[in-house]
PDB file of C-alpha atoms in Angstrom:
ATOM      1  CA  THR A1446     -63.829 -33.772  39.850  1.00 53.00           C
ATOM      2  CA  GLN A1447     -60.563 -35.322  39.210  1.00 57.00           C
ATOM      3  CA  LEU A1448     -57.815 -34.220  41.875  1.00 82.00           C
ATOM      4  CA  LEU A1449     -54.162 -35.175  41.610  1.00 90.00           C
ATOM      5  CA  GLU A1450     -52.432 -35.047  45.030  1.00 92.00           C
ATOM      6  CA  GLN A1451     -48.705 -34.654  45.183  1.00 95.00           C
ATOM      7  CA  SER A1452     -46.459 -35.247  48.046  1.00 95.00           C
ATOM      8  CA  PRO A1453     -44.317 -34.106  49.713  1.00 96.00           C
ATOM      9  CA  GLN A1454     -44.860 -30.350  49.063  1.00 93.00           C
ATOM     10  CA  PHE A1455     -41.384 -29.499  50.121  1.00 95.00           C
ATOM     11  CA  LEU A1456     -38.218 -31.303  50.208  1.00 96.00           C
ATOM     12  CA  SER A1457     -34.813 -30.291  51.364  1.00 97.00           C
ATOM     13  CA  ILE A1458     -31.954 -32.712  51.026  1.00 97.00           C
ATOM     14  CA  GLN A1459     -28.152 -32.973  50.695  1.00 97.00           C
ATOM     15  CA  GLU A1460     -26.281 -33.712  47.451  1.00 97.00           C
ATOM     16  CA  GLY A1461     -26.108 -37.416  47.082  1.00 97.00           C
ATOM     17  CA  GLU A1462     -29.221 -38.369  48.685  1.00 97.00           C
ATOM     18  CA  ASN A1463     -32.099 -40.154  47.076  1.00 97.00           C
ATOM     19  CA  LEU A1464     -35.667 -39.037  46.889  1.00 97.00           C
ATOM     20  CA  THR A1465     -39.235 -40.072  45.747  1.00 98.00           C
ATOM     21  CA  VAL A1466     -42.024 -37.711  44.894  1.00 98.00           C
ATOM     22  CA  TYR A1467     -45.546 -39.246  44.522  1.00 97.00           C
ATOM     23  CA  CYS A1468     -48.631 -38.471  42.544  1.00 97.00           C
ATOM     24  CA  ASN A1469     -51.995 -39.963  43.675  1.00 95.00           C
ATOM     25  CA  SER A1470     -55.432 -39.874  42.350  1.00 93.00           C
ATOM     26  CA  SER A1471     -58.736 -41.627  42.762  1.00 91.00           C
ATOM     27  CA  SER A1472     -59.292 -41.250  39.062  1.00 89.00           C
ATOM     28  CA  VAL A1473     -57.644 -42.921  36.119  1.00 91.00           C
ATOM     29  CA  PHE A1474     -55.689 -40.978  33.684  1.00 90.00           C
ATOM     30  CA  SER A1475     -55.038 -41.756  30.095  1.00 87.00           C
ATOM     31  CA  SER A1476     -51.643 -40.524  30.532  1.00 89.00           C
ATOM     32  CA  LEU A1477     -49.360 -38.584  33.031  1.00 92.00           C
ATOM     33  CA  GLN A1478     -46.676 -36.241  32.440  1.00 92.00           C
ATOM     34  CA  TRP A1479     -44.033 -34.921  34.837  1.00 95.00           C
ATOM     35  CA  TYR A1480     -42.602 -31.508  34.491  1.00 94.00           C
ATOM     36  CA  ARG A1481     -39.855 -29.514  36.093  1.00 95.00           C
ATOM     37  CA  GLN A1482     -39.936 -25.670  36.552  1.00 93.00           C
ATOM     38  CA  GLU A1483     -37.383 -23.203  37.612  1.00 91.00           C
ATOM     39  CA  PRO A1484     -38.121 -19.868  39.250  1.00 87.00           C
ATOM     40  CA  GLY A1485     -39.491 -17.308  36.517  1.00 88.00           C
ATOM     41  CA  GLU A1486     -39.577 -20.001  33.724  1.00 91.00           C
ATOM     42  CA  GLY A1487     -42.261 -22.198  32.376  1.00 92.00           C
ATOM     43  CA  PRO A1488     -42.480 -25.913  33.100  1.00 93.00           C
ATOM     44  CA  VAL A1489     -40.274 -28.203  30.903  1.00 92.00           C
ATOM     45  CA  LEU A1490     -41.643 -31.731  30.139  1.00 90.00           C
ATOM     46  CA  LEU A1491     -39.458 -34.511  31.447  1.00 94.00           C
ATOM     47  CA  VAL A1492     -41.460 -37.381  30.622  1.00 93.00           C
ATOM     48  CA  THR A1493     -45.011 -38.875  29.744  1.00 91.00           C
ATOM     49  CA  VAL A1494     -46.116 -42.272  30.846  1.00 93.00           C
ATOM     50  CA  VAL A1495     -49.020 -43.967  29.343  1.00 90.00           C
ATOM     51  CA  THR A1496     -49.237 -47.717  30.176  1.00 92.00           C
ATOM     52  CA  GLY A1497     -50.106 -49.067  33.601  1.00 94.00           C
ATOM     53  CA  GLY A1498     -46.962 -50.328  35.230  1.00 95.00           C
ATOM     54  CA  GLU A1499     -44.790 -48.543  32.884  1.00 95.00           C
ATOM     55  CA  VAL A1500     -41.290 -47.457  34.127  1.00 97.00           C
ATOM     56  CA  LYS A1501     -39.099 -44.903  32.372  1.00 96.00           C
ATOM     57  CA  LYS A1502     -35.781 -43.677  33.107  1.00 96.00           C
ATOM     58  CA  LEU A1503     -33.961 -40.559  32.421  1.00 94.00           C
ATOM     59  CA  LYS A1504     -30.447 -40.641  33.650  1.00 95.00           C
ATOM     60  CA  ARG A1505     -30.699 -40.372  37.409  1.00 97.00           C
ATOM     61  CA  LEU A1506     -34.691 -39.937  37.141  1.00 97.00           C
ATOM     62  CA  THR A1507     -36.981 -42.986  37.281  1.00 98.00           C
ATOM     63  CA  PHE A1508     -40.570 -42.571  36.541  1.00 97.00           C
ATOM     64  CA  GLN A1509     -43.269 -45.090  37.290  1.00 97.00           C
ATOM     65  CA  PHE A1510     -46.854 -45.199  36.345  1.00 96.00           C
ATOM     66  CA  GLY A1511     -49.124 -47.368  38.679  1.00 96.00           C
ATOM     67  CA  ASP A1512     -50.774 -50.439  37.268  1.00 95.00           C
ATOM     68  CA  ALA A1513     -54.227 -48.892  37.512  1.00 94.00           C
ATOM     69  CA  ARG A1514     -53.029 -45.658  36.053  1.00 93.00           C
ATOM     70  CA  LYS A1515     -54.102 -43.753  39.070  1.00 94.00           C
ATOM     71  CA  ASP A1516     -50.827 -42.926  40.554  1.00 95.00           C
ATOM     72  CA  SER A1517     -47.168 -42.081  39.730  1.00 97.00           C
ATOM     73  CA  SER A1518     -44.000 -41.762  41.261  1.00 97.00           C
ATOM     74  CA  LEU A1519     -40.716 -39.992  40.571  1.00 98.00           C
ATOM     75  CA  HIS A1520     -37.362 -41.262  41.972  1.00 98.00           C
ATOM     76  CA  ILE A1521     -34.169 -39.254  42.097  1.00 97.00           C
ATOM     77  CA  THR A1522     -31.060 -40.946  42.766  1.00 97.00           C
ATOM     78  CA  ALA A1523     -28.053 -39.246  44.056  1.00 97.00           C
ATOM     79  CA  ALA A1524     -29.424 -35.813  43.775  1.00 97.00           C
ATOM     80  CA  GLN A1525     -27.385 -32.779  42.834  1.00 97.00           C
ATOM     81  CA  PRO A1526     -27.960 -29.267  43.249  1.00 96.00           C
ATOM     82  CA  GLY A1527     -28.762 -28.848  39.604  1.00 95.00           C
ATOM     83  CA  ASP A1528     -31.984 -31.150  40.268  1.00 96.00           C
ATOM     84  CA  THR A1529     -33.374 -28.124  42.564  1.00 95.00           C
ATOM     85  CA  GLY A1530     -36.687 -26.930  41.228  1.00 94.00           C
ATOM     86  CA  LEU A1531     -40.521 -27.503  41.238  1.00 94.00           C
ATOM     87  CA  TYR A1532     -41.661 -30.786  40.252  1.00 96.00           C
ATOM     88  CA  LEU A1533     -45.111 -31.017  38.836  1.00 95.00           C
ATOM     89  CA  CYS A1534     -47.118 -34.044  37.843  1.00 95.00           C
ATOM     90  CA  ALA A1535     -50.091 -33.598  35.518  1.00 93.00           C
ATOM     91  CA  GLY A1536     -52.768 -36.134  34.584  1.00 90.00           C
ATOM     92  CA  ALA A1537     -54.423 -35.880  31.112  1.00 85.00           C
ATOM     93  CA  ARG A1538     -58.166 -36.201  30.997  1.00 72.00           C
ATOM     94  CA  GLY A1539     -59.739 -38.350  28.356  1.00 65.00           C
ATOM     95  CA  GLY A1540     -60.861 -36.623  25.116  1.00 60.00           C
ATOM     96  CA  SER A1541     -59.084 -34.498  22.607  1.00 50.00           C
ATOM     97  CA  GLN A1542     -59.032 -31.130  24.379  1.00 58.00           C
ATOM     98  CA  GLY A1543     -55.758 -32.296  25.837  1.00 68.00           C
ATOM     99  CA  ASN A1544     -56.514 -30.623  29.320  1.00 79.00           C
ATOM    100  CA  LEU A1545     -54.171 -31.390  31.973  1.00 85.00           C
ATOM    101  CA  ILE A1546     -54.880 -31.513  35.854  1.00 87.00           C
ATOM    102  CA  PHE A1547     -51.884 -30.380  37.677  1.00 89.00           C
ATOM    103  CA  GLY A1548     -50.828 -31.603  41.064  1.00 91.00           C
ATOM    104  CA  LYS A1549     -49.729 -28.989  43.500  1.00 90.00           C
ATOM    105  CA  GLY A1550     -45.923 -29.413  42.949  1.00 93.00           C
ATOM    106  CA  THR A1551     -43.123 -30.513  45.079  1.00 95.00           C
ATOM    107  CA  LYS A1552     -40.426 -27.754  45.758  1.00 94.00           C
ATOM    108  CA  LEU A1553     -37.035 -29.631  45.854  1.00 96.00           C
ATOM    109  CA  SER A1554     -33.988 -28.157  47.361  1.00 96.00           C
ATOM    110  CA  VAL A1555     -30.693 -29.857  46.917  1.00 97.00           C
ATOM    111  CA  LYS A1556     -27.977 -28.387  49.024  1.00 96.00           C
ATOM    112  CA  PRO A1557     -24.173 -29.093  48.053  1.00 95.00           C
TER     113      PRO A1557
ATOM    114  CA  GLY B 780     -38.712 -28.873  18.342  1.00 64.00           C
ATOM    115  CA  ALA B 781     -41.866 -27.925  20.081  1.00 81.00           C
ATOM    116  CA  VAL B 782     -40.668 -24.406  21.024  1.00 89.00           C
ATOM    117  CA  VAL B 783     -43.272 -22.026  22.559  1.00 93.00           C
ATOM    118  CA  SER B 784     -42.384 -18.248  23.109  1.00 95.00           C
ATOM    119  CA  GLN B 785     -44.127 -15.684  25.200  1.00 97.00           C
ATOM    120  CA  HIS B 786     -44.038 -11.895  24.931  1.00 97.00           C
ATOM    121  CA  PRO B 787     -43.350  -9.859  27.048  1.00 97.00           C
ATOM    122  CA  SER B 788     -41.476 -11.858  29.553  1.00 96.00           C
ATOM    123  CA  TRP B 789     -42.286  -9.206  32.201  1.00 96.00           C
ATOM    124  CA  VAL B 790     -44.563  -6.125  32.125  1.00 97.00           C
ATOM    125  CA  ILE B 791     -45.361  -3.417  34.613  1.00 97.00           C
ATOM    126  CA  CYS B 792     -48.649  -1.376  34.287  1.00 96.00           C
ATOM    127  CA  LYS B 793     -50.685   1.073  35.991  1.00 96.00           C
ATOM    128  CA  SER B 794     -54.061   0.109  37.499  1.00 97.00           C
ATOM    129  CA  GLY B 795     -56.954   0.365  35.096  1.00 96.00           C
ATOM    130  CA  THR B 796     -54.814  -0.223  31.888  1.00 97.00           C
ATOM    131  CA  SER B 797     -55.050  -3.083  29.481  1.00 97.00           C
ATOM    132  CA  VAL B 798     -52.096  -5.550  28.869  1.00 97.00           C
ATOM    133  CA  LYS B 799     -51.860  -8.073  25.926  1.00 97.00           C
ATOM    134  CA  ILE B 800     -49.597 -11.282  26.139  1.00 97.00           C
ATOM    135  CA  GLU B 801     -48.715 -13.095  23.025  1.00 97.00           C
ATOM    136  CA  CYS B 802     -47.950 -17.005  22.832  1.00 96.00           C
ATOM    137  CA  ARG B 803     -46.349 -18.340  19.969  1.00 95.00           C
ATOM    138  CA  SER B 804     -45.750 -21.982  18.847  1.00 92.00           C
ATOM    139  CA  LEU B 805     -42.606 -21.428  16.737  1.00 92.00           C
ATOM    140  CA  ASP B 806     -41.892 -24.768  15.081  1.00 86.00           C
ATOM    141  CA  PHE B 807     -45.353 -26.437  15.073  1.00 85.00           C
ATOM    142  CA  GLN B 808     -49.016 -25.693  14.538  1.00 86.00           C
ATOM    143  CA  ALA B 809     -51.255 -25.565  17.505  1.00 86.00           C
ATOM    144  CA  THR B 810     -54.889 -25.565  17.248  1.00 85.00           C
ATOM    145  CA  THR B 811     -55.130 -25.599  20.928  1.00 90.00           C
ATOM    146  CA  MET B 812     -53.364 -23.413  23.457  1.00 93.00           C
ATOM    147  CA  PHE B 813     -53.764 -23.074  27.175  1.00 94.00           C
ATOM    148  CA  TRP B 814     -53.511 -20.059  29.560  1.00 96.00           C
ATOM    149  CA  TYR B 815     -52.554 -20.658  33.094  1.00 95.00           C
ATOM    150  CA  ARG B 816     -51.904 -18.487  36.157  1.00 95.00           C
ATOM    151  CA  GLN B 817     -49.389 -19.219  38.801  1.00 92.00           C
ATOM    152  CA  PHE B 818     -49.055 -17.537  42.284  1.00 87.00           C
ATOM    153  CA  PRO B 819     -45.813 -17.779  44.047  1.00 83.00           C
ATOM    154  CA  LYS B 820     -45.018 -21.220  45.210  1.00 77.00           C
ATOM    155  CA  GLN B 821     -48.158 -22.549  43.836  1.00 82.00           C
ATOM    156  CA  SER B 822     -48.937 -24.886  40.975  1.00 85.00           C
ATOM    157  CA  LEU B 823     -50.582 -23.939  37.725  1.00 89.00           C
ATOM    158  CA  MET B 824     -54.159 -23.111  37.630  1.00 90.00           C
ATOM    159  CA  LEU B 825     -55.629 -23.459  34.308  1.00 91.00           C
ATOM    160  CA  MET B 826     -57.594 -20.152  33.377  1.00 94.00           C
ATOM    161  CA  ALA B 827     -58.873 -21.037  29.730  1.00 94.00           C
ATOM    162  CA  THR B 828     -58.433 -23.204  26.690  1.00 92.00           C
ATOM    163  CA  SER B 829     -57.923 -21.526  23.521  1.00 90.00           C
ATOM    164  CA  ASN B 830     -58.987 -23.047  20.161  1.00 87.00           C
ATOM    165  CA  GLU B 831     -58.025 -21.583  16.848  1.00 85.00           C
ATOM    166  CA  GLY B 832     -60.829 -20.061  15.153  1.00 83.00           C
ATOM    167  CA  SER B 833     -63.351 -20.391  17.870  1.00 85.00           C
ATOM    168  CA  LYS B 834     -64.200 -18.948  21.237  1.00 88.00           C
ATOM    169  CA  ALA B 835     -62.105 -19.798  24.268  1.00 92.00           C
ATOM    170  CA  THR B 836     -63.194 -22.071  26.801  1.00 92.00           C
ATOM    171  CA  TYR B 837     -62.954 -20.473  30.441  1.00 94.00           C
ATOM    172  CA  GLU B 838     -62.648 -22.249  33.461  1.00 92.00           C
ATOM    173  CA  GLN B 839     -65.248 -21.860  36.352  1.00 91.00           C
ATOM    174  CA  GLY B 840     -64.507 -18.609  38.122  1.00 92.00           C
ATOM    175  CA  VAL B 841     -62.564 -16.951  35.321  1.00 94.00           C
ATOM    176  CA  GLU B 842     -64.158 -13.747  33.913  1.00 93.00           C
ATOM    177  CA  LYS B 843     -64.182 -14.024  30.371  1.00 92.00           C
ATOM    178  CA  ASP B 844     -64.652 -10.263  30.028  1.00 94.00           C
ATOM    179  CA  LYS B 845     -61.655  -9.646  31.958  1.00 96.00           C
ATOM    180  CA  PHE B 846     -59.224 -11.988  30.442  1.00 97.00           C
ATOM    181  CA  LEU B 847     -59.845 -11.725  26.498  1.00 96.00           C
ATOM    182  CA  ILE B 848     -58.460 -14.581  24.393  1.00 95.00           C
ATOM    183  CA  ASN B 849     -57.852 -14.536  20.798  1.00 92.00           C
ATOM    184  CA  HIS B 850     -56.599 -17.475  18.925  1.00 90.00           C
ATOM    185  CA  ALA B 851     -56.533 -16.091  15.401  1.00 82.00           C
ATOM    186  CA  SER B 852     -54.104 -18.311  13.972  1.00 89.00           C
ATOM    187  CA  LEU B 853     -52.493 -21.666  14.246  1.00 89.00           C
ATOM    188  CA  THR B 854     -49.259 -20.409  15.939  1.00 92.00           C
ATOM    189  CA  LEU B 855     -50.604 -17.437  17.889  1.00 94.00           C
ATOM    190  CA  SER B 856     -52.790 -17.092  20.932  1.00 95.00           C
ATOM    191  CA  THR B 857     -53.060 -13.712  22.915  1.00 96.00           C
ATOM    192  CA  LEU B 858     -54.445 -12.991  26.388  1.00 97.00           C
ATOM    193  CA  THR B 859     -55.643  -9.579  27.249  1.00 97.00           C
ATOM    194  CA  VAL B 860     -55.846  -8.500  30.848  1.00 97.00           C
ATOM    195  CA  THR B 861     -58.589  -5.607  30.608  1.00 96.00           C
ATOM    196  CA  SER B 862     -58.665  -2.980  33.304  1.00 96.00           C
ATOM    197  CA  ALA B 863     -55.965  -4.537  35.342  1.00 96.00           C
ATOM    198  CA  HIS B 864     -55.950  -4.290  38.908  1.00 96.00           C
ATOM    199  CA  PRO B 865     -53.100  -5.096  41.553  1.00 95.00           C
ATOM    200  CA  GLU B 866     -54.770  -8.490  42.368  1.00 94.00           C
ATOM    201  CA  ASP B 867     -54.305  -9.373  38.640  1.00 96.00           C
ATOM    202  CA  SER B 868     -50.645  -9.464  39.237  1.00 96.00           C
ATOM    203  CA  SER B 869     -49.205 -12.749  38.803  1.00 95.00           C
ATOM    204  CA  PHE B 870     -47.124 -15.127  36.505  1.00 96.00           C
ATOM    205  CA  TYR B 871     -49.153 -15.987  33.299  1.00 97.00           C
ATOM    206  CA  ILE B 872     -48.118 -19.016  31.380  1.00 96.00           C
ATOM    207  CA  CYS B 873     -49.323 -20.404  28.048  1.00 96.00           C
ATOM    208  CA  SER B 874     -48.792 -23.791  26.702  1.00 94.00           C
ATOM    209  CA  ALA B 875     -49.590 -25.318  23.292  1.00 91.00           C
ATOM    210  CA  LEU B 876     -50.863 -28.795  22.539  1.00 86.00           C
ATOM    211  CA  GLY B 877     -48.683 -31.002  20.421  1.00 73.00           C
ATOM    212  CA  ASP B 878     -49.597 -31.074  16.713  1.00 66.00           C
ATOM    213  CA  GLY B 879     -50.168 -34.816  16.259  1.00 63.00           C
ATOM    214  CA  ARG B 880     -46.539 -35.706  16.079  1.00 58.00           C
ATOM    215  CA  LEU B 881     -46.861 -36.568  19.668  1.00 56.00           C
ATOM    216  CA  THR B 882     -49.331 -39.066  20.733  1.00 56.00           C
ATOM    217  CA  TYR B 883     -50.369 -38.240  24.471  1.00 63.00           C
ATOM    218  CA  ASN B 884     -51.638 -34.799  24.550  1.00 66.00           C
ATOM    219  CA  GLU B 885     -48.423 -33.337  25.673  1.00 79.00           C
ATOM    220  CA  GLN B 886     -48.380 -29.674  26.421  1.00 86.00           C
ATOM    221  CA  PHE B 887     -45.266 -27.464  25.609  1.00 89.00           C
ATOM    222  CA  PHE B 888     -44.952 -24.406  27.840  1.00 93.00           C
ATOM    223  CA  GLY B 889     -43.910 -20.948  27.121  1.00 95.00           C
ATOM    224  CA  PRO B 890     -41.425 -19.174  29.458  1.00 95.00           C
ATOM    225  CA  GLY B 891     -44.141 -17.416  31.293  1.00 96.00           C
ATOM    226  CA  THR B 892     -44.968 -13.484  31.558  1.00 97.00           C
ATOM    227  CA  ARG B 893     -44.736 -11.741  35.001  1.00 96.00           C
ATOM    228  CA  LEU B 894     -47.288  -9.116  35.307  1.00 97.00           C
ATOM    229  CA  THR B 895     -47.052  -6.428  37.939  1.00 96.00           C
ATOM    230  CA  VAL B 896     -50.017  -4.034  38.296  1.00 96.00           C
ATOM    231  CA  LEU B 897     -49.161  -0.963  40.293  1.00 95.00           C
TER     232      LEU B 897
END
């Protein structure tokens, strides 16, 4: 069974601080996606990483895929209250079904 | 592009009744859709994979007679919670698999349906 462990589970920081969220697995994924979800809404896709060692930037968010495609990280620089939400990583299994394995999520709270 | 809608956004029903939730891909065709369940402060739990024109594939522990899935067209999948009970109360989210314009099996999620069974 492929598992995706996400940490930390909860994170409460002050505006302006930096933070990193990690997703780790013993399995290799064909791609890994990061989503952000706000209460009462569906997850919104932030980025997809595919190549081992790949780094993608989305404004203050930096996403990295591990060289072996087993782990990924999300780094937020100078966090803002608008970054508050549940961050989910999801690994894609091989094959055409497109099934995703989700991490348990990181609940981020950024206080002004 | 890649917008997915869900209806209703919330529903309250009496125990024993059935509730149907619709998931639509608005600007693309989705041969594959997924249904998830999410409990408060927890991650998404995949319930089933819905394929257009064929029977859904259910995850282990999910009762197919309890959660009926119909994917009758390339833009619509429905989830019917039959004989609902209070323990079925949850946030149900659907997603649709990208239609080939995207390469990496990305899923696009609907806004979710909050079901409360009294």
